Coordinates of C-alpha atoms and ligand atoms in Angstrom, one line a residue:
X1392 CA -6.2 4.3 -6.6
X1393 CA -5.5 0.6 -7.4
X1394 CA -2.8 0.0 -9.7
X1395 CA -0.7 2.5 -9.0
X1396 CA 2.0 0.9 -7.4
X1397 CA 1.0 0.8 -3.5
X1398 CA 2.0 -2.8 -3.2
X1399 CA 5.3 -2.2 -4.4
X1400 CA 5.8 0.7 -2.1
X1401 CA 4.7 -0.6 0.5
X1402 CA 7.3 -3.9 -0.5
X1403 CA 10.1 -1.6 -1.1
X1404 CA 9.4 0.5 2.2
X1405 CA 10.1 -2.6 3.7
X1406 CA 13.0 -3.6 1.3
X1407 CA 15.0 -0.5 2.8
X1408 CA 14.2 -0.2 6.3
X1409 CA 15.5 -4.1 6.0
X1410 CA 18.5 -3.0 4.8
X1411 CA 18.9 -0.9 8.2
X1412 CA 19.4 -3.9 9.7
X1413 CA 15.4 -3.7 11.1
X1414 CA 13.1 -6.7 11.4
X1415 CA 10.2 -6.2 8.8
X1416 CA 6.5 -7.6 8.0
X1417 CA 4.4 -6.3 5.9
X1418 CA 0.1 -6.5 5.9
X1419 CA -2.4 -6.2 3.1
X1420 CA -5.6 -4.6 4.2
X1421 CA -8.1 -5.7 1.4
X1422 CA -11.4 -3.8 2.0
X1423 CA -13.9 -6.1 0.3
X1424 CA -16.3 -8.5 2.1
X1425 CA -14.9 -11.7 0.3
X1426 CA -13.3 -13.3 3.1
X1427 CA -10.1 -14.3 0.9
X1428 CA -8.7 -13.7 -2.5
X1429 CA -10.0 -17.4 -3.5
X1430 CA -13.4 -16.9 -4.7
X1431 CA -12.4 -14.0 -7.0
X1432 CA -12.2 -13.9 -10.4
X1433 CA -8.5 -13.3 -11.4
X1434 CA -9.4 -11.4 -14.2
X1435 CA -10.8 -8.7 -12.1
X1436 CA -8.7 -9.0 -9.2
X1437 CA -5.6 -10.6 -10.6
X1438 CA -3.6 -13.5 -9.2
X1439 CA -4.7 -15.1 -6.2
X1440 CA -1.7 -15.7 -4.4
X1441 CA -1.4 -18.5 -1.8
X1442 CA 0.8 -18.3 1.3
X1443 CA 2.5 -21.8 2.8
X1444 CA -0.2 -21.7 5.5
X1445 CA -3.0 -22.5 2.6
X1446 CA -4.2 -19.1 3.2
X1447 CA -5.6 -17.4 -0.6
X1448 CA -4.8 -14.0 -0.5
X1449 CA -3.9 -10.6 -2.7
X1450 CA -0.8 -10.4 -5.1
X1451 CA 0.9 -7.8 -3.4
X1452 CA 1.6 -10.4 -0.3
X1453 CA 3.7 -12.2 -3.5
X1454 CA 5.5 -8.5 -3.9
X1455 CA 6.7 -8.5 0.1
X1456 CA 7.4 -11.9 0.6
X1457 CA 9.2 -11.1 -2.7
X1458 CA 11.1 -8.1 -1.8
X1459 CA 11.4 -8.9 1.5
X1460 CA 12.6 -12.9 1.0
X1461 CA 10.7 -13.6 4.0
X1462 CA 7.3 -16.2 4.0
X1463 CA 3.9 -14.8 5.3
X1464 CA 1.4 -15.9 7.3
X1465 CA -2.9 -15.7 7.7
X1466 CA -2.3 -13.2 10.2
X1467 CA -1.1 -10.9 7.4
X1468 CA -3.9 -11.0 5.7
X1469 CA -7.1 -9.0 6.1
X1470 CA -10.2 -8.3 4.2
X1471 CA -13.6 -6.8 6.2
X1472 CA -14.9 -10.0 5.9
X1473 CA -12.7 -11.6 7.7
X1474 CA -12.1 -9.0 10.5
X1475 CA -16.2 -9.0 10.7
X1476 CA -16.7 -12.8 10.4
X1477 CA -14.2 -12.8 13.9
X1478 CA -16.2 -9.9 15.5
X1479 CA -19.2 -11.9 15.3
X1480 CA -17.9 -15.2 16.1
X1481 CA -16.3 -13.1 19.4
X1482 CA -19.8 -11.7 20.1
X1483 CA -21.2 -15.3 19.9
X1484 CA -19.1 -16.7 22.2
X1485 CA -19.8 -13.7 24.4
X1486 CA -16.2 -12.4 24.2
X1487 CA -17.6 -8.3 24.4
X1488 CA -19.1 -9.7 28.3
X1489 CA -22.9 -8.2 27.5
X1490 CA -21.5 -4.8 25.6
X1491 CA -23.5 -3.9 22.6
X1492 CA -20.8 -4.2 19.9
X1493 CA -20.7 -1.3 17.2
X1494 CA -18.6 -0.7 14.5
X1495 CA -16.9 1.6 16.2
X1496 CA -15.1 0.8 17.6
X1497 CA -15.2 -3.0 18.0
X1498 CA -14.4 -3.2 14.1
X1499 CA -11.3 -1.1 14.3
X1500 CA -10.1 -2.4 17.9
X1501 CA -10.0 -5.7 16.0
X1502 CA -8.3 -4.5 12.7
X1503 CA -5.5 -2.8 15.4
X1504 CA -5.5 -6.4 17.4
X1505 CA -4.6 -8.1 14.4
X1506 CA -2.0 -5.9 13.3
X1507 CA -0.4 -6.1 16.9
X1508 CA -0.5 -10.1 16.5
X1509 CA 1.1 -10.2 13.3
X1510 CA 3.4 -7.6 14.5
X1511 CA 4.3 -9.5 17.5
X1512 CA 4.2 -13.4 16.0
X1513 CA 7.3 -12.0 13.5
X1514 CA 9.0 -10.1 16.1
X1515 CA 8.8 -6.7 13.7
X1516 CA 10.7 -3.7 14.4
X1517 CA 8.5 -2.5 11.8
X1518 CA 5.6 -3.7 10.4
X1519 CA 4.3 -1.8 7.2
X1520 CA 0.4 -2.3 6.2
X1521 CA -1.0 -1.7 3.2
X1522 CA -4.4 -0.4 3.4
X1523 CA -6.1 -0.9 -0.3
X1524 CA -8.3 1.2 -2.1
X1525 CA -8.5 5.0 -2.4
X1526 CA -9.0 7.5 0.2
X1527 CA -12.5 8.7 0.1
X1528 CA -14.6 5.7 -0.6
X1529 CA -16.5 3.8 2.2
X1530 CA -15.0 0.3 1.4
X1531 CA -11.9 1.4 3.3
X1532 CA -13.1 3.9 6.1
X1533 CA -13.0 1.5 9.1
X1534 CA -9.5 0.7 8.3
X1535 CA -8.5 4.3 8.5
X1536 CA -10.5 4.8 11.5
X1537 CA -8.0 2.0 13.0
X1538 CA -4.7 3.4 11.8
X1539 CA -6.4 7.2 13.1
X1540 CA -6.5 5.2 16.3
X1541 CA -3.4 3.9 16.4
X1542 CA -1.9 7.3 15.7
X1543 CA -4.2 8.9 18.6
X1544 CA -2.3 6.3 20.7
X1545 CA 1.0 6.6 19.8
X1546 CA 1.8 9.2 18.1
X1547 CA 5.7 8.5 18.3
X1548 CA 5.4 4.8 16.3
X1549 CA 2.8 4.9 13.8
X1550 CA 3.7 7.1 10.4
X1551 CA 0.9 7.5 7.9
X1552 CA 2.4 6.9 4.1
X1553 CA 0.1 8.0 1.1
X1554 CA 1.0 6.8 -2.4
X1555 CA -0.8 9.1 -5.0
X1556 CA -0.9 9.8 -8.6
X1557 CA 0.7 12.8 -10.7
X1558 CA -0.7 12.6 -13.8
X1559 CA 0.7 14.8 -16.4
X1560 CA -2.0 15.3 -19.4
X1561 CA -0.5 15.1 -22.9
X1562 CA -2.2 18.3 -24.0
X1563 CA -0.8 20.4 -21.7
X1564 CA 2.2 19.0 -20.8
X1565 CA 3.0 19.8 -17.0
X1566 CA 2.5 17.8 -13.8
X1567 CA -0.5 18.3 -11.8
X1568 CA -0.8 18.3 -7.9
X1569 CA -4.4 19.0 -7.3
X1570 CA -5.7 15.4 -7.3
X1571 CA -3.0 15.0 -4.7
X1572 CA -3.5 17.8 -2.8
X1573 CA -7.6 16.4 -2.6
X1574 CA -6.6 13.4 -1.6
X1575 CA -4.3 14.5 1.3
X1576 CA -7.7 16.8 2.3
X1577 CA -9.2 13.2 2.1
X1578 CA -6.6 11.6 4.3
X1579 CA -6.8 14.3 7.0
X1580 CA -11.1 14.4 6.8
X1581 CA -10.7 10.8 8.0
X1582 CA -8.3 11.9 10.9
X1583 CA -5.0 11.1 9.4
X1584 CA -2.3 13.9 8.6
X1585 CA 0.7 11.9 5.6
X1586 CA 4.0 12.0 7.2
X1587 CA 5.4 11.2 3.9
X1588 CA 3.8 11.4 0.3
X1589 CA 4.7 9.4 -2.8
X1590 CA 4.1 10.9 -5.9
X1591 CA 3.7 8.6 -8.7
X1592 CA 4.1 9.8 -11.9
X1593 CA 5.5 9.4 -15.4
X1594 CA 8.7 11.1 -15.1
X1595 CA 10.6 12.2 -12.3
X1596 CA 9.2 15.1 -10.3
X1597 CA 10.7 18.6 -10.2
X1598 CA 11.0 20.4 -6.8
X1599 CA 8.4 23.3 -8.2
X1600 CA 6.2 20.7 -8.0
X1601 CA 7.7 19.1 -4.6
X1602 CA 7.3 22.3 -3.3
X1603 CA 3.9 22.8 -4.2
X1604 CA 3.1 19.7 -2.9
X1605 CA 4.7 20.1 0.8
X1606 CA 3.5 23.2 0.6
X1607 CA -0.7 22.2 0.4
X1608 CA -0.5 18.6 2.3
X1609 CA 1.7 20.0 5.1
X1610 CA 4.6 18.0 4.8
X1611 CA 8.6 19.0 4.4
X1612 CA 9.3 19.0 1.0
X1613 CA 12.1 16.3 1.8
X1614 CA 9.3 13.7 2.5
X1615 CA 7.7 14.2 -1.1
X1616 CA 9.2 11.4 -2.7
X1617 CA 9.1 11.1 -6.4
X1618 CA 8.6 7.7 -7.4
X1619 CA 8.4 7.6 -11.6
X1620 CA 7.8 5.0 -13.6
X1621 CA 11.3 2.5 -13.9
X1622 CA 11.8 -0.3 -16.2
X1623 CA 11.8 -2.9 -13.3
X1624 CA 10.1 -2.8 -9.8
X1625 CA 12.6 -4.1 -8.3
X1626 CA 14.6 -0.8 -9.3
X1627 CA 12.2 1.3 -6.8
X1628 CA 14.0 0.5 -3.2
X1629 CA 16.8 2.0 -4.6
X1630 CA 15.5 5.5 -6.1
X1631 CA 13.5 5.3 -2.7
X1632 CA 17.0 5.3 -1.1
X1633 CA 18.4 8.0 -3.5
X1634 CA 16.1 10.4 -2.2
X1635 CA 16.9 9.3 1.5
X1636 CA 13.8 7.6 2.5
X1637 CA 14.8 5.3 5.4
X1638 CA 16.7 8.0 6.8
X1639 CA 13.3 10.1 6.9
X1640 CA 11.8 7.3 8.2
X1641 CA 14.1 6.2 10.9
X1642 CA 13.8 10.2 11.9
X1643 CA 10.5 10.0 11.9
X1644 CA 10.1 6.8 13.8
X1645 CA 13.1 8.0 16.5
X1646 CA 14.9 4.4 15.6
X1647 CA 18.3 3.9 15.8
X1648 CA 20.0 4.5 12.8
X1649 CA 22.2 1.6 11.5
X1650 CA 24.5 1.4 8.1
X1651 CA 22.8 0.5 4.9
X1652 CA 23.1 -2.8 3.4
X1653 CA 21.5 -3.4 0.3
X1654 CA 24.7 -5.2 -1.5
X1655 CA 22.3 -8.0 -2.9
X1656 CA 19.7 -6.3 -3.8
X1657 CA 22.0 -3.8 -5.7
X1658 CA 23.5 -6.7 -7.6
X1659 CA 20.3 -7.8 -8.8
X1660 CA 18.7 -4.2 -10.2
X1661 CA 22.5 -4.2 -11.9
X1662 CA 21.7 -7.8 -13.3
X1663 CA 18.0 -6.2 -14.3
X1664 CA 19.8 -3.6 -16.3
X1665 CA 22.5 -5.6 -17.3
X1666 CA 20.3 -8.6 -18.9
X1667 CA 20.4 -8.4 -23.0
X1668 CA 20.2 -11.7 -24.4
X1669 CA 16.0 -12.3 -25.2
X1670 CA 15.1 -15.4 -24.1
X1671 CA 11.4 -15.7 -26.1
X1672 CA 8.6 -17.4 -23.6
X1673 CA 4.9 -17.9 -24.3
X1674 CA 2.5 -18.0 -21.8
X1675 CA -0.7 -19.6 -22.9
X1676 CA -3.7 -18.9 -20.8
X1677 CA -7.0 -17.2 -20.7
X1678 CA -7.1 -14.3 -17.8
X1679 CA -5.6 -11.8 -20.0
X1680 CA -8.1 -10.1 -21.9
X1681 CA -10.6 -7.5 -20.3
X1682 CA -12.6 -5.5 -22.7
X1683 CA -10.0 -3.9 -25.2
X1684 CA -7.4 -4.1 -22.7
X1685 CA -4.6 -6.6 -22.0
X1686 CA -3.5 -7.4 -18.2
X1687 CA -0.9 -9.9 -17.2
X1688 CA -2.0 -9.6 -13.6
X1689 CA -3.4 -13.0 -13.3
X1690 CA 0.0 -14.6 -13.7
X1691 CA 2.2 -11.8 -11.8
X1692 CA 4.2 -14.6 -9.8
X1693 CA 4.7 -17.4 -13.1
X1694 CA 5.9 -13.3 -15.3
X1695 CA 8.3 -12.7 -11.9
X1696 CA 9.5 -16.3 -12.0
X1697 CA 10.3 -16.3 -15.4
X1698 CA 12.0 -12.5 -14.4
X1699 CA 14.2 -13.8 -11.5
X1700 CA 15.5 -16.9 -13.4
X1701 CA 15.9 -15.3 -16.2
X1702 CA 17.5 -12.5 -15.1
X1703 CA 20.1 -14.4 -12.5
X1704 CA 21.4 -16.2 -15.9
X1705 CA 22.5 -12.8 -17.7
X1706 CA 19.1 -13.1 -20.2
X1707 CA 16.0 -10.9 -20.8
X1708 CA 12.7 -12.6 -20.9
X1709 CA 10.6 -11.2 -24.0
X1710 CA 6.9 -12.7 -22.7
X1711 CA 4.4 -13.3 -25.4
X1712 CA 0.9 -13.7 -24.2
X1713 CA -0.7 -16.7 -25.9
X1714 CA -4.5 -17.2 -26.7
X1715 CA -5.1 -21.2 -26.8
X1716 CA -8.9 -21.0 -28.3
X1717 CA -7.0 -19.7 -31.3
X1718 CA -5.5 -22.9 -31.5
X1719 CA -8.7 -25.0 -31.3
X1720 CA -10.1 -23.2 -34.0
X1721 CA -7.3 -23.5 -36.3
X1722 CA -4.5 -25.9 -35.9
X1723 CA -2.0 -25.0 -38.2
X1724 CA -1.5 -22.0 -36.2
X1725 CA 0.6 -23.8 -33.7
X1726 CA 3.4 -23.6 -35.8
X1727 CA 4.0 -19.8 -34.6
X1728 CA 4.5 -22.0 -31.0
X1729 CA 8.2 -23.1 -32.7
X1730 CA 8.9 -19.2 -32.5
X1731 CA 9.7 -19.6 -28.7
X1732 CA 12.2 -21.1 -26.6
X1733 CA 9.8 -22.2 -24.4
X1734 CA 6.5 -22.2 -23.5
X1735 CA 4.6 -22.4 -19.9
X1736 CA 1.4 -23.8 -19.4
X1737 CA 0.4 -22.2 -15.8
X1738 CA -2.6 -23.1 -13.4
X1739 CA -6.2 -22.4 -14.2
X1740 CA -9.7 -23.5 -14.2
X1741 CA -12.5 -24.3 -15.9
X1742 CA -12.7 -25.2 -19.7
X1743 CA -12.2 -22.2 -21.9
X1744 CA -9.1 -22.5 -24.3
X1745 CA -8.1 -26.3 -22.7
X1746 CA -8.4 -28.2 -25.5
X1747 CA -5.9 -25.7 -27.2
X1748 CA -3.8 -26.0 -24.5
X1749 CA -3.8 -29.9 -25.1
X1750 CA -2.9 -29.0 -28.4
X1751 CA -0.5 -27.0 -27.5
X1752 CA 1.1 -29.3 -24.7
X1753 CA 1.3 -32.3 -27.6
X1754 CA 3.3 -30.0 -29.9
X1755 CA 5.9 -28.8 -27.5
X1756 CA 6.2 -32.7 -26.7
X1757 CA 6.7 -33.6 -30.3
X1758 CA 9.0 -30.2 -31.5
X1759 CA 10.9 -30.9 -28.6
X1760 CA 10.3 -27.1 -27.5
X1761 CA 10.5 -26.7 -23.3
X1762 CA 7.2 -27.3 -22.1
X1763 CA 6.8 -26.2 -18.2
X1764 CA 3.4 -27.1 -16.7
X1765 CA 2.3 -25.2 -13.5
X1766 CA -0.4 -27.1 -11.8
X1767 CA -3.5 -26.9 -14.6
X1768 CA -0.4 -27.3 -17.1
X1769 CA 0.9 -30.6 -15.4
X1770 CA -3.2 -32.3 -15.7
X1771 CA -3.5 -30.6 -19.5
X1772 CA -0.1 -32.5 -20.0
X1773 CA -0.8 -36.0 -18.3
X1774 CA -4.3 -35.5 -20.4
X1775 CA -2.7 -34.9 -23.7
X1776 CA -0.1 -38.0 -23.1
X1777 CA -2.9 -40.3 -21.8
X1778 CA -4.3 -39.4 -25.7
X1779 CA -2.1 -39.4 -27.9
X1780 CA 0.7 -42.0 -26.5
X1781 CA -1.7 -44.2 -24.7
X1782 CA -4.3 -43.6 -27.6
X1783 CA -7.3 -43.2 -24.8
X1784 CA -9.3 -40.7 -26.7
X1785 CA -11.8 -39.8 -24.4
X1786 CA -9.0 -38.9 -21.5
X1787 CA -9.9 -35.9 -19.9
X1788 CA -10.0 -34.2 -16.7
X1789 CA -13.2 -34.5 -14.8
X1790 CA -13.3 -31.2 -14.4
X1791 CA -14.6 -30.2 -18.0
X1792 CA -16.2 -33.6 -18.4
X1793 CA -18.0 -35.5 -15.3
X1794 CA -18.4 -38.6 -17.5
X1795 CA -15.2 -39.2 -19.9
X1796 CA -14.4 -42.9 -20.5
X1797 CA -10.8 -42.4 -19.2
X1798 CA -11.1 -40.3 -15.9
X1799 CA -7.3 -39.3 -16.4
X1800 CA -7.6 -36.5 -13.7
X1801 CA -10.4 -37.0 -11.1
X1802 CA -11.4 -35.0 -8.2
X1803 CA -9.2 -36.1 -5.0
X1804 CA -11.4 -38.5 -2.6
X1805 CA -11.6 -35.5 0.4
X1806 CA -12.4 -32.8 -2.6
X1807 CA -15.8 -34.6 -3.7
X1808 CA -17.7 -34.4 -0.6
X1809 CA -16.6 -30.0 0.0
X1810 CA -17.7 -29.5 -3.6
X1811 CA -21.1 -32.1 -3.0
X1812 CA -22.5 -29.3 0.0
X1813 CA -21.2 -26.4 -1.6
X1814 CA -18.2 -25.5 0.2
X1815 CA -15.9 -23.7 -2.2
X1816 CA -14.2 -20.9 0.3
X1817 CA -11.1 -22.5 1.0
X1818 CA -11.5 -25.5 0.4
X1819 CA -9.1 -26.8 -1.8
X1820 CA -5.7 -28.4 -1.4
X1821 CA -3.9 -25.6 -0.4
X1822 CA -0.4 -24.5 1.0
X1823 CA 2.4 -26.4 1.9
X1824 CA 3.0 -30.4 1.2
X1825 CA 6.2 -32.2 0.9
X1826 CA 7.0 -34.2 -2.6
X1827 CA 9.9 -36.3 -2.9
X1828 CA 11.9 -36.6 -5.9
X1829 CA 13.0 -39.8 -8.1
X1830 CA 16.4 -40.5 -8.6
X1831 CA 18.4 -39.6 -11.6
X1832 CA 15.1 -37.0 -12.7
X1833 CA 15.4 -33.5 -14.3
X1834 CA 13.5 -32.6 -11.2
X1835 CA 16.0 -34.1 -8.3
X1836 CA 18.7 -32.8 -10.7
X1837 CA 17.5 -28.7 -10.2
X1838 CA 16.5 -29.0 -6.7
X1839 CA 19.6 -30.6 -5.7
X1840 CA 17.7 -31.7 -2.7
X1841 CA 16.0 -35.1 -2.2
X1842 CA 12.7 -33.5 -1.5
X1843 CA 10.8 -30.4 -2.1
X1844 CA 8.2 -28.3 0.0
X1845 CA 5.7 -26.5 -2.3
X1846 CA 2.7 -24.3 -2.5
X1847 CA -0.5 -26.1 -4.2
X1848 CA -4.0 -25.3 -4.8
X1849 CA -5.8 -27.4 -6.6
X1850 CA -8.6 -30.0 -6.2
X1851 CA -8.2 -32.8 -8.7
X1852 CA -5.2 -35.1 -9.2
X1853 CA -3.8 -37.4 -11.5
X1854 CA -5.9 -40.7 -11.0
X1855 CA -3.7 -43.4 -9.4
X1856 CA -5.4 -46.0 -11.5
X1857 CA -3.3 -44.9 -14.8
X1858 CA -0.3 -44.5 -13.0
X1859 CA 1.1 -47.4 -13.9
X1860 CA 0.3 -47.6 -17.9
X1861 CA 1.1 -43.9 -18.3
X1862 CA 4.9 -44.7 -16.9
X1863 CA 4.8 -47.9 -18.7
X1864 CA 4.2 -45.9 -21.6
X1865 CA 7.4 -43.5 -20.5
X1866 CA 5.9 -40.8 -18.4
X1867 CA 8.1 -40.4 -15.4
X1868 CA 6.2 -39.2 -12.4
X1869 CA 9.8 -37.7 -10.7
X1870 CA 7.7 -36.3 -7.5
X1871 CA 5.0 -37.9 -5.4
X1872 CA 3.8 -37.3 -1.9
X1873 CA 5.4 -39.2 0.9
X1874 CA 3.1 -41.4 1.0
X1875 CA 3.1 -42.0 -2.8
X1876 CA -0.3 -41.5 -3.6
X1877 CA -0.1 -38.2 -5.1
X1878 CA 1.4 -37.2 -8.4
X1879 CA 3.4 -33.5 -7.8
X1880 CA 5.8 -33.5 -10.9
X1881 CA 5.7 -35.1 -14.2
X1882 CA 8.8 -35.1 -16.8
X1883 CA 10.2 -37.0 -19.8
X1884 CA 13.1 -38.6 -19.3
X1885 CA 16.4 -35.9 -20.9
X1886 CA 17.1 -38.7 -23.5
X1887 CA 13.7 -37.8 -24.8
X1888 CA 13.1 -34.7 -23.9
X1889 CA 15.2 -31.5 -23.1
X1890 CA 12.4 -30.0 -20.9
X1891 CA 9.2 -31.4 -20.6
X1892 CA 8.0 -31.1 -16.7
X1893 CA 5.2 -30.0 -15.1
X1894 CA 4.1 -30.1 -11.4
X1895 CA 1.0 -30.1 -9.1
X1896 CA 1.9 -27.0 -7.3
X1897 CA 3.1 -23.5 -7.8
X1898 CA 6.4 -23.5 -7.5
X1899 CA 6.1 -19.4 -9.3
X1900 CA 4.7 -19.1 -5.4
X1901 CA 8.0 -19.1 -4.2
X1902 CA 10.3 -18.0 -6.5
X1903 CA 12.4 -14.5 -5.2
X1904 CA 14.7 -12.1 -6.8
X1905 CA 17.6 -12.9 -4.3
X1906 CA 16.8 -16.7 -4.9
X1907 CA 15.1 -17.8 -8.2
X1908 CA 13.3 -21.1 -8.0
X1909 CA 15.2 -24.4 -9.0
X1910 CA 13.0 -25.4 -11.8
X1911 CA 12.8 -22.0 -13.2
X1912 CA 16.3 -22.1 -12.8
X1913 CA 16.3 -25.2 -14.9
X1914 CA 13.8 -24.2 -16.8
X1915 CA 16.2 -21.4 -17.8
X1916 CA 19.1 -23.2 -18.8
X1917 CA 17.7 -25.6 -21.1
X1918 CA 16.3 -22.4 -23.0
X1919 CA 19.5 -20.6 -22.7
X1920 CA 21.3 -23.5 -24.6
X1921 CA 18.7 -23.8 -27.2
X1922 CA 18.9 -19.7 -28.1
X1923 CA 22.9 -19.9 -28.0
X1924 CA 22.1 -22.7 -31.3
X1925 CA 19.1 -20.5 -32.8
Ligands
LIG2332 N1 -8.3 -26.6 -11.9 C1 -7.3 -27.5 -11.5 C2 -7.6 -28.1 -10.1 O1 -8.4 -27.6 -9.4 C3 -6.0 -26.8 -11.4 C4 -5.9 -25.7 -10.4 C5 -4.7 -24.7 -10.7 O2 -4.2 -24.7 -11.7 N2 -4.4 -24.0 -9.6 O3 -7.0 -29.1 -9.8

């Protein structure tokens, strides 16, 4: 079922048959008929993460290119709309030569062709795919049917993984197998026998229950791999490894065994434990809240950002989860704000909670608290200092307000016309764009570099017709597009300031355990010194 944990197994599958010195990709199979993650809401679906091809995909592409500190590609990506958007455009263009195409097995011939291309543009020993959903349902069938196929076709290279849950009901206080054992009847109803079977649960897994499992899914007891809950994800390669699994798999697979190297990745899980100071960060935003439940989904990368940064420095991030509407209705609660050692704004859309975050952005400026903007936190920021510095009180941000006085953010020139005929899918600026940095800025100074390439996704822009009265009035714009047209990061100068930057892109996008982002980095350090003096 979703949620529990397939992404990360299938990252840290990857992680350790890496560290047998293997080439790796990994694939998300997402069954629904969006054709990307774009047009979903990230309250339901969580964050929409974008790869540096533009392409708006699933979070769990964040957890492999993550774990495995490589950068994906479109091609490993799939949802049923795309895979059936290219079967018709192939039947258009009378790619099938007059066959009548069916969905089987023209659907999963093209769910294995794509697999093979992605397999083949990243020269994979292994490729791992990730096929979403549960076992059982019809969302995910077709997808099955192609990996059944692969199987059929060779038998030797294609190993069928099943994650599954253990739960073990307080009231009577003993793991239960039987919703694993019915999914494994699942698994083999749609053709496919698990090689190896993860059991997810609480607490570790005795071998009664091992046993039991083996015993009814027809597998060897060594390939039930407990996998319970740990205090960090990035802890699970290594129980993975404790209970042998890339040996199993290289068996499996008849691949040439090599020596295990996971040296980095151990000295990061020992940091993970190892991290005691708190460092306290807010988060303000509004994708938290579902019913009577609180998810941080929405913002996995900018909470793993905040993690790896954190983390590499020797501290432990507590994140609070901040509310900004609370603010709009009663100012005087932005005093809790001073609480923190820092506060991020991250991206968003649409006009719940912004004019808290305004509020919230103009009191980190004035407290001096670090204040780090992610994309909608850069535009709330230039909105709040067009306001309150350059005293333009109708600044806003077209986007909540078509006709303010002061269009501080507008809608980039090539955005109007997309939104004007309805195209949303896609459509914004998306993926990777170079910014170069000022000299002598905060943002030159953690990059080390001269220039920057970043993720962004995002259709309006800070409006080059203030640019010049909003630095006048001390706003440093420390990256800009080659061309210099485009604002990408904002900061106040360190004399005035200790941290107060914000960019146009996402740099929580690429931010990985073995190699924590610059400006979180930075970010890090200024709120390192301020907890060594509270
Ligand atoms: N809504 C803003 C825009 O479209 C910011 C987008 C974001 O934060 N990703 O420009």
């Amino acid at each position: 079922m979703s949620g529990v944990g397939k992404g990360v197994t299938t990252s840290s599958i990857g992680r350790i048959m890496q560290s047998r010195g293997l080439t790796v990709t990994a694939i998300k199979v997402d069954p629904y008929i969006n054709v990307d993650a774009g047009t979903m809401n990230p309250t339901e679906h969580g964050e929409c993460f974008v790869l540096a091809d533009g392409d708006e995909t699933d979070q769990d592409m964040g957890n492999y290119e993550r774990f495995l500190s490589l950068e994906l590609s479109r091609l490993h990506y799939m949802t049923t709309g795309r895979v059936y958007q290219s079967v018709i455009e192939k039947e258009r263009n009378l790619e099938y030569e007059g066959k009548c195409v069916q969905v089987v097995p023209h659907i999963p011939l093209e769910i294995i062709a794509r697999i093979e291309k992605a397999s083949r543009s990243a020269k994979a020993d292994v490729t791992v795919v990730e096929v979403g959903g549960t076992v059982g349902e019809y969302e995910n069938i077709l997808f099955l049917e192609a990996a059944r196929m692969m199987k059929q076709k060779s038998p030797e290279d294609v190993l069928t993984v099943l994650v599954s849950y253990v739960p073990m009901p307080n009231k009577i206080g003993e793991m239960k197998t039987k919703p694993t054992q019915h999914a494994s009847r699942t698994l083999n109803s749609a053709g496919l026998q698990a090689d190896i079977i993860v059991a997810r649960s609480e607490v570790p897994m005795d071998d009664i229950r091992k046993e039991k499992i083996a015993q009814f899914c027809s597998v060897s007891s060594e390939s039930v791999i407990s996998a319970p809950d740990v205090e960090s994800i990035y802890h699970v390669p290594l129980n993975f490894e404790k209970a042998g699994l890339s040996d199993i798999l290289l068996k499996k697979l008849s691949l040439k065994s090599r020596k295990r190297d996971m040296k980095d990745w151990i000295a990061f899980a020992n940091k993970v434990d190892k991290a005691e100071k708190p460092l306290r960060i807010a988060i303000v935003g509004k994708y938290f809240a579902t019913g009577d439940f609180v998810l941080s989904d929405a913002y996995i990368s900018v909470i793993e950002a905040i993690k790896h940064a954190s983390i590499s420095a020797g501290f432990k991030p507590e994140i609070e989860w901040l509310d900004s509407s609370v603010y709009e209705k009663d100012s005087r609660r932005l005093k809790e704000i001073s609480h923190f050692h820092g506060v991020v704004v991250p991206g968003g859309f649409g006009s719940r909670g912004i004019e808290g975050k305004i509020l919230v952005a103009k009191y980190c400026r004035e407290k001096k608290i670090p204040y780090f903007g992610l994309c909608y936190g850069m535009q709330i920021a230039v909105v709040e200092y067009a306001r309150h510095v350059l005293q333009l009180e109708d600044a806003h941000t077209v986007e909540m307000k078509s006709q303010p006085l002061h269009r501080i953010i507008d809608i980039m020139p090539g955005q109007k016309k997309k939104i004007a005929c309805g195209n949303y899918g896609g459509s914004m600026r998306l993926g990777n764009y170079e910014t170069v940095l000022a000299p002598g800025s905060l943002a030159k100074s953690a990059y080390k570099s001269g220039s920057a390439i970043e993720r962004h996704r995002h259709r309006y822009e800070v409006n080059p017709d203030y640019i010049n009265d909003l630095e006048v009035a001390g706003l440093v714009f420390s990256g800009k597009s080659p061309s210099g047209d485009l604002m990408e990061i904002m900061e106040l100068p360190t004399s005035v300031h200790p941290f107060y930057l914000a960019t146009q892109f996402h740099p929580e996008l690429l931010s990985w355990p073995l190699r924590p982002h610059p400006l979180f980095v930075k970010f890090v350090a200024v709120m390192a010194k301020k907890s060594s003096r509270s």
